[in-house]
Short mmCIF file of C-alpha atoms and ligand atoms in Angstrom, two decimals:
data_model
loop_
_atom_site.label_atom_id
_atom_site.label_comp_id
_atom_site.label_asym_id
_atom_site.label_seq_id
_atom_site.Cartn_x
_atom_site.Cartn_y
_atom_site.Cartn_z
CA VAL Z 456 90.52 -50.91 102.07
CA LYS Z 457 88.37 -53.31 100.08
CA PHE Z 458 86.96 -52.12 96.76
CA THR Z 459 83.80 -53.26 95.00
CA VAL Z 460 81.86 -51.93 92.01
CA LYS Z 461 78.08 -51.65 92.20
CA ALA Z 462 75.52 -50.73 89.55
CA GLN Z 463 73.73 -48.21 91.74
CA GLY Z 464 73.23 -44.47 91.91
CA PRO Z 465 74.52 -42.23 94.72
CA ALA Z 466 71.01 -41.25 95.85
CA LYS Z 467 70.00 -44.89 96.31
CA VAL Z 468 73.04 -46.51 97.89
CA ALA Z 469 73.18 -47.31 101.59
CA SER Z 470 76.51 -46.69 103.31
CA GLN Z 471 77.97 -44.49 106.04
CA ALA Z 472 78.81 -41.81 103.49
CA VAL Z 473 78.28 -41.16 99.81
CA ILE Z 474 80.96 -39.27 97.89
CA VAL Z 475 80.30 -37.13 94.81
CA SER Z 476 82.43 -34.60 92.95
CA VAL Z 477 81.70 -31.20 91.45
CA PHE Z 478 83.42 -28.80 89.07
CA GLU Z 479 84.35 -25.31 90.20
CA GLY Z 480 81.36 -22.97 90.16
CA MET Z 481 78.88 -25.91 90.35
CA ASP Z 482 76.81 -24.40 87.55
CA PRO Z 483 75.20 -26.65 86.52
CA LEU Z 484 75.68 -29.65 88.78
CA GLU Z 485 76.40 -32.77 86.76
CA GLY Z 486 76.61 -36.55 87.07
CA GLY Z 487 76.39 -38.07 90.53
CA ALA Z 488 76.18 -34.66 92.23
CA SER Z 489 73.05 -33.74 90.26
CA ARG Z 490 71.41 -36.99 91.41
CA VAL Z 491 72.17 -36.21 95.05
CA ASP Z 492 70.95 -32.65 94.52
CA ALA Z 493 67.59 -33.92 93.23
CA ALA Z 494 67.18 -36.03 96.37
CA LEU Z 495 67.90 -32.88 98.42
CA SER Z 496 65.23 -30.98 96.43
CA GLY Z 497 67.81 -28.81 94.72
CA THR Z 498 69.48 -27.45 97.87
CA LEU Z 499 72.98 -28.94 97.44
CA VAL Z 500 74.70 -25.85 96.00
CA GLU Z 501 73.21 -23.60 98.64
CA ARG Z 502 74.32 -25.93 101.41
CA LEU Z 503 77.83 -26.22 99.98
CA LYS Z 504 78.14 -22.45 99.66
CA GLY Z 505 77.16 -22.24 103.32
CA GLU Z 506 80.32 -24.26 104.02
CA ALA Z 507 82.41 -21.83 101.93
CA PHE Z 508 82.83 -24.60 99.37
CA GLU Z 509 83.13 -23.60 95.71
CA GLY Z 510 84.32 -26.78 94.02
CA LYS Z 511 87.97 -25.77 93.83
CA ARG Z 512 90.51 -28.57 93.74
CA ARG Z 513 91.48 -29.87 97.16
CA GLN Z 514 88.24 -28.58 98.73
CA VAL Z 515 86.20 -31.19 100.61
CA ALA Z 516 82.86 -30.68 102.34
CA VAL Z 517 81.03 -33.21 104.50
CA LEU Z 518 77.29 -32.56 104.88
CA ASP Z 519 74.60 -34.18 107.00
CA ALA Z 520 72.03 -35.75 104.65
CA ARG Z 521 69.22 -35.00 107.15
CA GLY Z 522 67.34 -38.12 106.15
CA ALA Z 523 67.04 -37.21 102.45
CA LEU Z 524 69.24 -40.15 101.37
CA PRO Z 525 69.89 -43.70 102.61
CA CYS Z 526 73.39 -42.44 103.62
CA PRO Z 527 73.66 -40.20 106.68
CA ARG Z 528 76.59 -38.20 105.23
CA ILE Z 529 77.35 -36.63 101.88
CA ALA Z 530 80.97 -35.88 101.06
CA VAL Z 531 81.65 -33.56 98.14
CA PHE Z 532 85.05 -32.83 96.67
CA GLY Z 533 86.09 -30.14 94.20
CA LEU Z 534 87.58 -31.01 90.81
CA GLY Z 535 88.58 -27.47 89.88
CA LYS Z 536 87.76 -25.97 86.49
CA LYS Z 537 86.02 -28.34 84.11
CA GLU Z 538 88.15 -27.31 81.12
CA GLU Z 539 91.30 -28.23 83.08
CA PHE Z 540 90.05 -31.67 84.06
CA HIS Z 541 92.25 -34.77 83.89
CA PRO Z 542 92.05 -37.99 85.91
CA GLY Z 543 94.77 -36.71 88.27
CA ARG Z 544 92.24 -34.26 89.69
CA PHE Z 545 89.94 -37.15 90.53
CA ARG Z 546 92.80 -39.10 92.14
CA GLU Z 547 93.71 -36.13 94.31
CA GLY Z 548 90.09 -35.41 95.23
CA VAL Z 549 89.34 -38.98 96.23
CA ALA Z 550 92.57 -39.14 98.24
CA GLY Z 551 91.71 -36.05 100.29
CA THR Z 552 88.09 -37.10 100.77
CA VAL Z 553 88.63 -40.66 101.96
CA ARG Z 554 91.21 -39.39 104.40
CA ALA Z 555 88.80 -36.76 105.74
CA LEU Z 556 86.10 -39.43 106.14
CA ARG Z 557 88.42 -41.87 107.85
CA ASP Z 558 89.53 -39.20 110.31
CA ARG Z 559 85.83 -38.68 111.15
CA GLY Z 560 85.58 -42.37 111.96
CA VAL Z 561 83.78 -43.48 108.77
CA SER Z 562 84.60 -47.12 107.98
CA GLU Z 563 82.62 -47.62 104.77
CA ALA Z 564 81.72 -45.27 101.95
CA ALA Z 565 80.36 -45.25 98.41
CA LEU Z 566 81.83 -43.15 95.62
CA SER Z 567 80.10 -41.96 92.45
CA LEU Z 568 82.33 -42.54 89.40
CA ASP Z 569 80.31 -40.02 87.41
CA PRO Z 570 81.67 -36.46 87.63
CA GLY Z 571 79.65 -35.47 84.54
CA ALA Z 572 80.20 -35.49 80.79
CA LEU Z 573 83.96 -35.80 80.15
CA PRO Z 574 86.40 -37.30 77.67
CA ALA Z 575 87.65 -39.58 80.48
CA GLY Z 576 85.47 -42.69 80.80
CA PRO Z 577 84.74 -44.99 83.75
CA GLU Z 578 87.95 -46.98 83.27
CA ALA Z 579 90.22 -43.95 83.72
CA ILE Z 580 88.04 -42.56 86.52
CA ALA Z 581 87.95 -45.86 88.43
CA ARG Z 582 91.68 -46.22 88.06
CA ALA Z 583 92.27 -42.71 89.40
CA ALA Z 584 89.87 -43.39 92.27
CA ALA Z 585 91.56 -46.64 93.31
CA GLU Z 586 94.96 -44.94 93.18
CA GLY Z 587 93.68 -41.93 95.10
CA ALA Z 588 92.11 -44.02 97.85
CA LEU Z 589 95.16 -46.24 98.40
CA LEU Z 590 97.70 -43.43 98.12
CA GLY Z 591 95.69 -41.10 100.36
CA LEU Z 592 94.87 -43.63 103.07
CA TYR Z 593 98.46 -44.83 103.36
CA ARG Z 594 99.95 -44.73 106.84
CA PHE Z 595 103.26 -46.07 108.03
CA ASP Z 596 102.41 -47.43 111.46
CA LEU Z 597 104.58 -50.51 111.71
CA TYR Z 598 106.33 -49.20 114.79
CA ARG Z 599 103.49 -47.56 116.64
CA GLU Z 600 101.16 -48.79 119.30
CA LYS Z 601 97.59 -48.45 118.03
CA ASP Z 602 96.14 -45.19 119.29
CA ASP Z 603 92.61 -43.87 118.72
CA GLN Z 604 93.64 -42.21 115.48
CA SER Z 605 95.27 -45.24 113.90
CA LYS Z 606 92.38 -47.51 114.90
CA LYS Z 607 90.19 -45.53 112.52
CA GLU Z 608 90.12 -47.32 109.23
CA LEU Z 609 88.16 -47.04 106.00
CA LYS Z 610 87.47 -50.71 105.39
CA SER Z 611 85.25 -50.60 102.33
CA LEU Z 612 84.86 -48.29 99.35
CA VAL Z 613 82.09 -49.04 96.85
CA PHE Z 614 82.43 -47.58 93.37
CA LEU Z 615 79.09 -46.60 91.89
CA GLU Z 616 78.76 -47.04 88.13
CA GLU Z 617 75.24 -47.43 86.81
CA SER Z 618 75.64 -48.66 83.23
CA ARG Z 619 76.53 -52.30 82.62
CA LYS Z 620 79.24 -51.55 80.08
CA GLY Z 621 80.59 -48.87 82.38
CA LYS Z 622 80.71 -51.31 85.27
CA ALA Z 623 82.96 -53.73 83.37
CA LEU Z 624 85.27 -50.87 82.40
CA ALA Z 625 85.30 -49.58 85.97
CA GLU Z 626 86.28 -53.01 87.23
CA LYS Z 627 89.18 -53.06 84.79
CA GLY Z 628 90.34 -49.57 85.78
CA LEU Z 629 90.02 -50.44 89.45
CA GLU Z 630 92.28 -53.49 89.06
CA ALA Z 631 94.95 -51.50 87.20
CA GLY Z 632 94.83 -48.64 89.70
CA LYS Z 633 95.06 -51.01 92.63
CA THR Z 634 98.05 -52.83 91.14
CA VAL Z 635 100.01 -49.66 90.51
CA ALA Z 636 99.10 -48.02 93.82
CA GLU Z 637 100.05 -51.13 95.78
CA ALA Z 638 103.45 -51.00 94.10
CA VAL Z 639 103.79 -47.37 95.22
CA LEU Z 640 102.93 -48.38 98.80
CA PHE Z 641 105.53 -51.14 98.63
CA ALA Z 642 108.12 -48.50 97.74
CA ARG Z 643 106.90 -46.14 100.49
CA ASP Z 644 107.22 -48.84 103.13
CA LEU Z 645 110.81 -49.59 102.10
CA VAL Z 646 111.69 -45.90 102.22
CA ASN Z 647 109.98 -45.27 105.56
CA MET Z 648 111.62 -48.18 107.36
CA PRO Z 649 114.45 -47.01 109.59
CA ALA Z 650 117.99 -47.78 108.49
CA ASN Z 651 118.68 -50.05 111.49
CA GLU Z 652 116.22 -52.44 109.86
CA MET Z 653 116.35 -51.47 106.19
CA THR Z 654 119.91 -52.61 105.57
CA PRO Z 655 121.25 -53.70 102.17
CA GLY Z 656 120.61 -57.27 103.30
CA LEU Z 657 116.98 -56.62 104.17
CA LEU Z 658 116.41 -54.69 100.94
CA ALA Z 659 117.68 -57.72 99.03
CA ARG Z 660 115.41 -60.04 101.07
CA ARG Z 661 112.40 -57.82 100.48
CA ALA Z 662 113.13 -57.91 96.74
CA ALA Z 663 113.33 -61.71 96.83
CA ASP Z 664 110.12 -61.97 98.91
CA MET Z 665 108.33 -59.65 96.50
CA ALA Z 666 109.37 -61.87 93.58
CA LYS Z 667 107.79 -64.96 95.16
CA GLY Z 668 104.57 -65.88 93.38
CA ARG Z 669 105.37 -63.42 90.59
CA PRO Z 670 107.05 -64.05 87.24
CA LEU Z 671 110.22 -62.38 88.48
CA LYS Z 672 113.72 -63.64 89.03
CA VAL Z 673 115.85 -62.05 91.74
CA THR Z 674 119.61 -62.57 91.98
CA VAL Z 675 121.69 -61.05 94.78
CA LEU Z 676 125.44 -60.56 94.48
CA ASP Z 677 127.17 -60.49 97.86
CA ARG Z 678 130.42 -58.84 98.89
CA ALA Z 679 132.61 -61.71 97.68
CA ALA Z 680 130.94 -61.69 94.27
CA LEU Z 681 131.28 -57.90 94.04
CA LYS Z 682 134.99 -58.18 94.87
CA LYS Z 683 135.48 -60.85 92.25
CA MET Z 684 133.77 -58.66 89.66
CA ASN Z 685 135.81 -55.56 90.59
CA MET Z 686 132.87 -53.44 91.61
CA ASN Z 687 135.26 -51.38 93.68
CA ALA Z 688 133.32 -48.12 93.51
CA LEU Z 689 130.31 -49.81 95.08
CA LEU Z 690 132.52 -51.56 97.63
CA ALA Z 691 134.18 -48.24 98.54
CA VAL Z 692 130.84 -46.85 99.70
CA SER Z 693 130.20 -49.76 102.05
CA LYS Z 694 133.67 -49.96 103.59
CA GLY Z 695 132.93 -47.98 106.74
CA SER Z 696 129.85 -50.04 107.59
CA ASP Z 697 129.46 -53.45 109.18
CA GLU Z 698 126.49 -54.04 106.90
CA PRO Z 699 127.68 -55.91 103.83
CA PRO Z 700 126.77 -54.39 100.43
CA LYS Z 701 124.55 -56.16 97.90
CA LEU Z 702 123.83 -55.83 94.22
CA ILE Z 703 120.22 -56.77 93.59
CA LEU Z 704 119.16 -57.84 90.12
CA ALA Z 705 115.46 -58.42 89.41
CA GLU Z 706 114.33 -59.61 86.00
CA TYR Z 707 110.92 -59.70 84.34
CA ARG Z 708 110.48 -61.41 80.97
CA GLY Z 709 107.12 -60.39 79.57
CA GLY Z 710 108.46 -59.83 76.07
CA GLY Z 711 109.99 -61.94 73.33
CA ARG Z 712 112.97 -64.15 74.11
CA LYS Z 713 115.26 -62.12 71.91
CA THR Z 714 114.08 -58.61 72.75
CA LYS Z 715 116.47 -56.51 74.77
CA PRO Z 716 115.42 -55.47 78.26
CA VAL Z 717 114.75 -51.98 79.48
CA VAL Z 718 117.06 -51.72 82.49
CA LEU Z 719 116.09 -49.61 85.49
CA VAL Z 720 118.87 -48.76 87.93
CA GLY Z 721 118.04 -47.42 91.40
CA LYS Z 722 120.31 -45.94 94.06
CA GLY Z 723 120.14 -48.12 97.16
CA VAL Z 724 122.03 -46.28 99.91
CA THR Z 725 120.19 -47.53 102.99
CA PHE Z 726 121.70 -44.78 105.11
CA ASP Z 727 123.84 -41.86 104.01
CA SER Z 728 125.73 -40.29 106.88
CA GLY Z 729 128.15 -38.80 104.38
CA GLY Z 730 130.92 -41.15 105.55
CA ILE Z 731 134.19 -39.49 106.60
CA SER Z 732 132.86 -36.35 104.86
CA LEU Z 733 130.18 -36.45 107.56
CA LYS Z 734 126.90 -34.61 107.06
CA PRO Z 735 125.59 -32.11 109.63
CA ALA Z 736 123.27 -33.70 112.22
CA GLU Z 737 120.23 -31.53 111.55
CA ARG Z 738 118.48 -33.47 108.79
CA MET Z 739 120.68 -36.54 108.70
CA HIS Z 740 117.85 -38.84 109.80
CA GLU Z 741 116.11 -38.21 106.48
CA MET Z 742 118.96 -40.06 104.81
CA LYS Z 743 117.27 -43.37 105.68
CA GLY Z 744 115.37 -42.55 102.47
CA ASP Z 745 118.49 -42.57 100.32
CA MET Z 746 117.43 -45.91 98.83
CA ALA Z 747 114.22 -44.43 97.38
CA GLY Z 748 115.46 -44.86 93.80
CA GLY Z 749 116.13 -48.54 94.45
CA ALA Z 750 112.72 -48.97 96.05
CA ALA Z 751 111.07 -47.24 93.08
CA VAL Z 752 112.64 -49.47 90.43
CA LEU Z 753 111.81 -52.65 92.39
CA ALA Z 754 108.23 -51.42 92.78
CA ALA Z 755 107.98 -50.62 89.08
CA LEU Z 756 109.12 -54.14 88.25
CA ARG Z 757 106.53 -55.55 90.62
CA ALA Z 758 103.76 -53.60 88.87
CA ALA Z 759 105.08 -54.54 85.40
CA ALA Z 760 104.83 -58.21 86.39
CA ASP Z 761 101.36 -57.85 87.95
CA LEU Z 762 100.07 -56.01 84.88
CA GLY Z 763 101.68 -58.58 82.58
CA LEU Z 764 103.26 -55.86 80.44
CA PRO Z 765 104.52 -57.25 77.12
CA LEU Z 766 108.20 -56.36 77.42
CA ASN Z 767 111.40 -57.38 79.18
CA VAL Z 768 112.49 -55.23 82.12
CA SER Z 769 115.30 -55.60 84.64
CA ALA Z 770 116.03 -53.67 87.79
CA VAL Z 771 119.53 -53.23 89.19
CA VAL Z 772 119.91 -51.91 92.73
CA PRO Z 773 123.37 -51.33 94.18
CA ALA Z 774 122.80 -51.31 97.94
CA ALA Z 775 125.21 -50.11 100.62
CA GLU Z 776 125.37 -48.15 103.83
CA ASN Z 777 127.57 -45.05 103.90
CA LEU Z 778 129.15 -44.69 107.36
CA PRO Z 779 132.43 -43.42 108.77
CA GLY Z 780 134.65 -45.96 110.53
CA GLY Z 781 138.12 -47.38 110.89
CA ARG Z 782 137.93 -49.06 107.51
CA ALA Z 783 135.96 -46.34 105.78
CA THR Z 784 136.97 -44.77 102.48
CA ARG Z 785 138.97 -41.56 102.99
CA PRO Z 786 138.81 -38.36 100.93
CA GLY Z 787 141.63 -38.74 98.42
CA ASP Z 788 141.33 -42.49 98.07
CA VAL Z 789 141.41 -43.86 94.52
CA VAL Z 790 139.41 -46.87 93.33
CA ARG Z 791 139.17 -48.65 90.00
CA SER Z 792 135.55 -49.10 88.93
CA LEU Z 793 133.99 -52.03 87.11
CA ARG Z 794 134.25 -50.16 83.81
CA GLY Z 795 138.01 -49.80 84.36
CA LYS Z 796 138.01 -46.05 84.97
CA SER Z 797 139.75 -44.92 88.14
CA ILE Z 798 137.98 -42.51 90.47
CA GLU Z 799 139.52 -40.19 93.05
CA ILE Z 800 137.04 -39.91 95.89
CA ILE Z 801 137.27 -36.26 96.92
CA ASN Z 802 134.12 -36.30 99.03
CA THR Z 803 132.77 -39.52 100.53
CA ASP Z 804 129.32 -37.91 100.68
CA ALA Z 805 129.12 -38.02 96.88
CA GLU Z 806 128.60 -41.77 97.27
CA GLY Z 807 125.53 -42.26 95.10
CA ARG Z 808 127.41 -41.67 91.88
CA LEU Z 809 130.07 -44.14 93.02
CA LEU Z 810 127.79 -47.11 93.45
CA LEU Z 811 125.75 -46.07 90.41
CA ALA Z 812 128.95 -45.99 88.33
CA ASP Z 813 129.41 -49.71 88.90
CA ALA Z 814 125.68 -50.45 88.58
CA LEU Z 815 125.49 -48.63 85.24
CA ALA Z 816 128.50 -50.56 83.95
CA TYR Z 817 126.82 -53.75 85.14
CA ALA Z 818 123.56 -52.72 83.43
CA GLU Z 819 125.38 -52.43 80.13
CA ARG Z 820 126.32 -56.11 80.37
CA LEU Z 821 122.61 -56.95 80.32
CA ASP Z 822 122.54 -55.74 76.68
CA PRO Z 823 119.82 -53.16 77.35
CA GLU Z 824 117.55 -51.40 74.92
CA ALA Z 825 117.66 -48.39 77.23
CA VAL Z 826 118.90 -47.61 80.75
CA ILE Z 827 117.06 -45.35 83.17
CA ASP Z 828 118.51 -44.63 86.58
CA VAL Z 829 116.60 -43.15 89.50
CA ALA Z 830 118.49 -41.67 92.43
CA THR Z 831 118.27 -39.31 95.38
CA LEU Z 832 121.52 -37.96 94.05
CA THR Z 833 122.10 -34.29 94.86
CA GLY Z 834 120.98 -31.57 97.23
CA ALA Z 835 121.83 -29.23 94.35
CA CYS Z 836 118.88 -30.62 92.39
CA VAL Z 837 116.58 -29.71 95.29
CA VAL Z 838 118.03 -26.19 95.27
CA ALA Z 839 117.47 -25.93 91.51
CA LEU Z 840 113.94 -27.34 91.26
CA GLY Z 841 112.53 -27.29 94.78
CA PRO Z 842 111.27 -30.26 96.77
CA GLU Z 843 108.53 -31.53 94.41
CA VAL Z 844 110.14 -31.65 90.98
CA ALA Z 845 112.67 -34.25 89.81
CA GLY Z 846 115.62 -33.41 87.57
CA LEU Z 847 115.65 -35.24 84.24
CA PHE Z 848 118.79 -35.79 82.20
CA GLY Z 849 119.34 -37.91 79.13
CA ASN Z 850 121.56 -38.59 76.13
CA ASP Z 851 118.64 -39.48 73.84
CA GLY Z 852 115.88 -37.06 72.85
CA GLY Z 853 113.35 -39.82 72.19
CA LEU Z 854 113.81 -41.38 75.61
CA VAL Z 855 113.65 -38.01 77.37
CA GLU Z 856 110.43 -37.21 75.52
CA LYS Z 857 108.91 -40.57 76.49
CA ILE Z 858 109.70 -39.87 80.15
CA ARG Z 859 108.23 -36.39 79.92
CA LYS Z 860 105.02 -37.83 78.45
CA ALA Z 861 104.79 -40.46 81.18
CA SER Z 862 105.32 -37.73 83.78
CA ASP Z 863 102.49 -35.70 82.22
CA GLU Z 864 100.20 -38.71 82.44
CA THR Z 865 100.88 -39.50 86.08
CA GLY Z 866 101.38 -35.99 87.43
CA GLU Z 867 104.80 -36.71 88.91
CA PRO Z 868 106.64 -33.59 87.79
CA VAL Z 869 110.05 -33.71 86.11
CA TRP Z 870 112.07 -30.95 84.49
CA GLU Z 871 114.92 -31.44 82.08
CA LEU Z 872 118.33 -30.14 83.07
CA PRO Z 873 121.26 -30.05 80.68
CA LEU Z 874 124.06 -32.56 80.30
CA TYR Z 875 126.23 -29.52 79.64
CA ARG Z 876 129.42 -31.22 78.58
CA GLU Z 877 131.71 -28.20 79.14
CA TYR Z 878 131.32 -28.87 82.87
CA GLY Z 879 133.00 -32.22 82.38
CA GLU Z 880 136.22 -30.27 82.99
CA ARG Z 881 135.21 -29.97 86.62
CA LEU Z 882 135.47 -33.73 87.10
CA LYS Z 883 139.13 -33.92 86.02
CA SER Z 884 141.37 -35.33 88.72
CA ASP Z 885 145.09 -34.80 89.27
CA THR Z 886 145.65 -38.47 90.05
CA ALA Z 887 142.82 -40.52 88.50
CA ASP Z 888 140.61 -40.63 85.40
CA LEU Z 889 137.84 -38.80 87.24
CA LYS Z 890 137.09 -37.25 90.61
CA ASN Z 891 133.72 -37.71 92.24
CA THR Z 892 132.77 -34.07 92.83
CA GLY Z 893 132.62 -31.09 90.53
CA GLY Z 894 132.12 -28.31 93.06
CA ARG Z 895 129.01 -26.72 94.50
CA GLU Z 896 127.75 -24.83 91.46
CA GLY Z 897 125.69 -26.86 89.02
CA GLY Z 898 126.01 -29.87 91.31
CA ALA Z 899 123.10 -31.78 89.79
CA VAL Z 900 124.60 -31.35 86.31
CA THR Z 901 128.12 -32.46 87.23
CA ALA Z 902 126.68 -35.47 89.07
CA ALA Z 903 124.77 -36.48 85.93
CA LEU Z 904 127.89 -35.92 83.80
CA PHE Z 905 129.83 -38.15 86.18
CA LEU Z 906 127.28 -40.94 85.67
CA GLU Z 907 127.41 -40.53 81.89
CA ASN Z 908 131.03 -41.70 81.99
CA PHE Z 909 129.79 -45.14 83.00
CA VAL Z 910 127.04 -45.52 80.43
CA GLY Z 911 127.85 -47.22 77.13
CA LYS Z 912 126.37 -46.43 73.74
CA VAL Z 913 122.75 -46.87 74.79
CA PRO Z 914 119.85 -44.47 75.26
CA TRP Z 915 120.16 -43.44 78.89
CA ALA Z 916 118.21 -41.18 81.19
CA HIS Z 917 118.76 -40.15 84.78
CA LEU Z 918 116.13 -38.95 87.26
CA ASP Z 919 117.44 -37.04 90.28
CA ILE Z 920 114.64 -37.52 92.84
CA ALA Z 921 116.45 -36.06 95.88
CA GLY Z 922 113.57 -33.58 96.35
CA PRO Z 923 110.35 -35.50 95.65
CA ALA Z 924 111.34 -38.87 97.16
CA PHE Z 925 110.58 -37.65 100.66
CA SER Z 926 107.86 -35.22 101.67
CA THR Z 927 107.90 -33.04 104.77
CA LYS Z 928 104.29 -31.91 104.30
CA ASP Z 929 101.01 -33.77 103.84
CA ARG Z 930 99.42 -33.55 100.39
CA PRO Z 931 96.15 -35.37 99.51
CA ASP Z 932 97.62 -38.35 97.67
CA ILE Z 933 101.12 -37.93 99.12
CA PRO Z 934 101.18 -38.15 102.92
CA LYS Z 935 104.35 -37.06 104.76
CA GLY Z 936 107.39 -39.32 104.51
CA GLY Z 937 108.49 -41.59 101.67
CA THR Z 938 106.39 -40.74 98.61
CA GLY Z 939 107.08 -43.58 96.18
CA PHE Z 940 107.83 -40.86 93.63
CA SER Z 941 108.50 -42.12 90.08
CA VAL Z 942 106.89 -45.54 90.54
CA ARG Z 943 103.75 -44.56 88.63
CA LEU Z 944 105.85 -42.69 86.08
CA LEU Z 945 108.09 -45.70 85.45
CA VAL Z 946 105.10 -48.04 85.13
CA GLU Z 947 103.45 -45.65 82.66
CA LEU Z 948 106.73 -45.41 80.74
CA LEU Z 949 106.93 -49.21 80.49
CA ARG Z 950 103.26 -49.45 79.59
CA SER Z 951 103.69 -46.95 76.76
CA TRP Z 952 107.06 -48.36 75.69
CA THR Z 953 105.86 -50.17 72.60
CA GLU Z 954 103.35 -47.47 71.58
CA GLY Z 955 103.92 -44.62 69.16
CA PRO Z 956 103.96 -41.04 70.45
CA ALA Z 957 101.90 -40.98 73.67
CA LYS Z 958 98.88 -38.72 73.95
CA SER Z 959 99.52 -35.74 76.20
CA GLY Z 960 97.56 -34.08 78.96
CA GLY Z 961 97.26 -36.18 82.03
CA GLY Z 962 97.85 -36.11 85.69
CA ARG Z 963 99.01 -32.76 86.92
N1 BES E 2489 121.90 -38.49 99.27
C1 BES E 2489 122.53 -37.24 99.08
C2 BES E 2489 121.66 -36.26 98.29
C3 BES E 2489 120.40 -35.79 98.97
C4 BES E 2489 120.37 -34.56 99.59
C5 BES E 2489 119.24 -36.53 98.93
C6 BES E 2489 119.21 -34.11 100.19
C7 BES E 2489 118.08 -36.08 99.53
C8 BES E 2489 118.07 -34.86 100.16
C9 BES E 2489 123.81 -37.43 98.30
O1 BES E 2489 124.48 -38.63 98.53
C10 BES E 2489 124.74 -36.35 98.70
O2 BES E 2489 125.13 -36.32 99.83
N2 BES E 2489 125.11 -35.48 97.76
C11 BES E 2489 126.00 -34.40 98.03
C12 BES E 2489 126.97 -34.32 96.90
C13 BES E 2489 128.12 -33.39 97.14
C14 BES E 2489 129.00 -33.92 98.26
C15 BES E 2489 128.92 -33.23 95.88
C16 BES E 2489 125.19 -33.13 98.14
O3 BES E 2489 124.18 -32.99 97.43
O4 BES E 2489 125.50 -32.31 98.99
MN1 MN E 2490 125.79 -38.47 100.18
ZN1 ZN E 2491 123.33 -40.14 99.17
#
């Protein structure tokens, strides 16, 4: 979709559809909606009520303009209660509306950026709108023959902002929103690609391709280099597969030469069959998304570079495929990790923590200011928090708070779970320094505690995104499949990194 900003009102613009928004109750109508209402001689509310539309969030109505406007169709979306407004509502509303219009065969539309008097100005609204449109229109159709449905495309979306100062701000917000949303789509594509294509090798190539033309440096360590470095926990995960493992390092230097980088670590298991501790067949295919953490941190780095954020950030992605085979790691095998600690591998399906152990030790060598890892780590986290909320762990209150604030801003929900150190007992092994599973109960906590063993004395946080990385139902700005969860959160975290306490109240 191509975006433009025009200094025009919604009652004057010519397009296939004009989109306005309303608050719940619609009393009074404000902003763009009131302008359209005037052109309809004050009948808009009545007509909407006839469609059982009240202005609640996620409600969309498409009306025939009956010649009262230059546009033949009027699309109206609900923002919910005015006192609960935040730009996330606008993002969601735009996402649902553009999708509804596209499915009706509309290929160009105009959107009023004026919901009415609000603390959020045209920059925030335009940003939310650009994000909503791109996130909502996303389809993964790389492998499909074009059918009638996928031929439908919204090609142009015009943002309507009448004041001149507002227009400049809207253009700025639009650019920022587009940059961040495109990074999210990059992550979604990587997650949605099937594992026969999205191998560790391809993930590394995609990272290198993404870096081209951007101020990013990508280095890929291959199996020989990993052996030489003693990254045996990472190597253990890949042993059953013919696909060689990779460690991908991407670096962005937007800050001072001597400032320490923020290091993002992302789990890059391109397929998780469980290995010898084989998973049941039923939902195994979803495990092509087990590199969602890796995709998210690469996408966040891409956006940081495109936005020119003034700090240094690195991404580390340990990538491997977890398969059974004649050379696969067996339950009971012991490996010595990069950090020197030995690990007894009780369950080969607890592979994420193995390759993250080596990646976290590697991250420490980059002399980080803070380390944040993102991983589809445990089914237990999905049991604890459900499919939409990520688990948040951390050894530093300030860092955890920063992540919570960023999550509030972007509407990607996280909930803190405890690094309850008593449970460290459960990771004691009879033969090695640690074992890789701590039993079924509190599985998300023991997994996080396992990781903590490989983090040095730096502020560290861990996001378990096993639930929200992949969606089995369509939501307005999150279509089914890979969601790109945490990309916007990470970008917001990096953006706010050098600020004082962030302002609260954002995206949910
Ligand atoms: N990749 C899975 C976790 C997962 C589960 C992600 C469901 C997305 C949806 C991870 O590698 C795994 O298999 N974890 C095991 C750990 C157990 C063996 C200790 C689990 O959660 O069952
Ligand atoms: Mn697993
Ligand atoms: Zn896994």
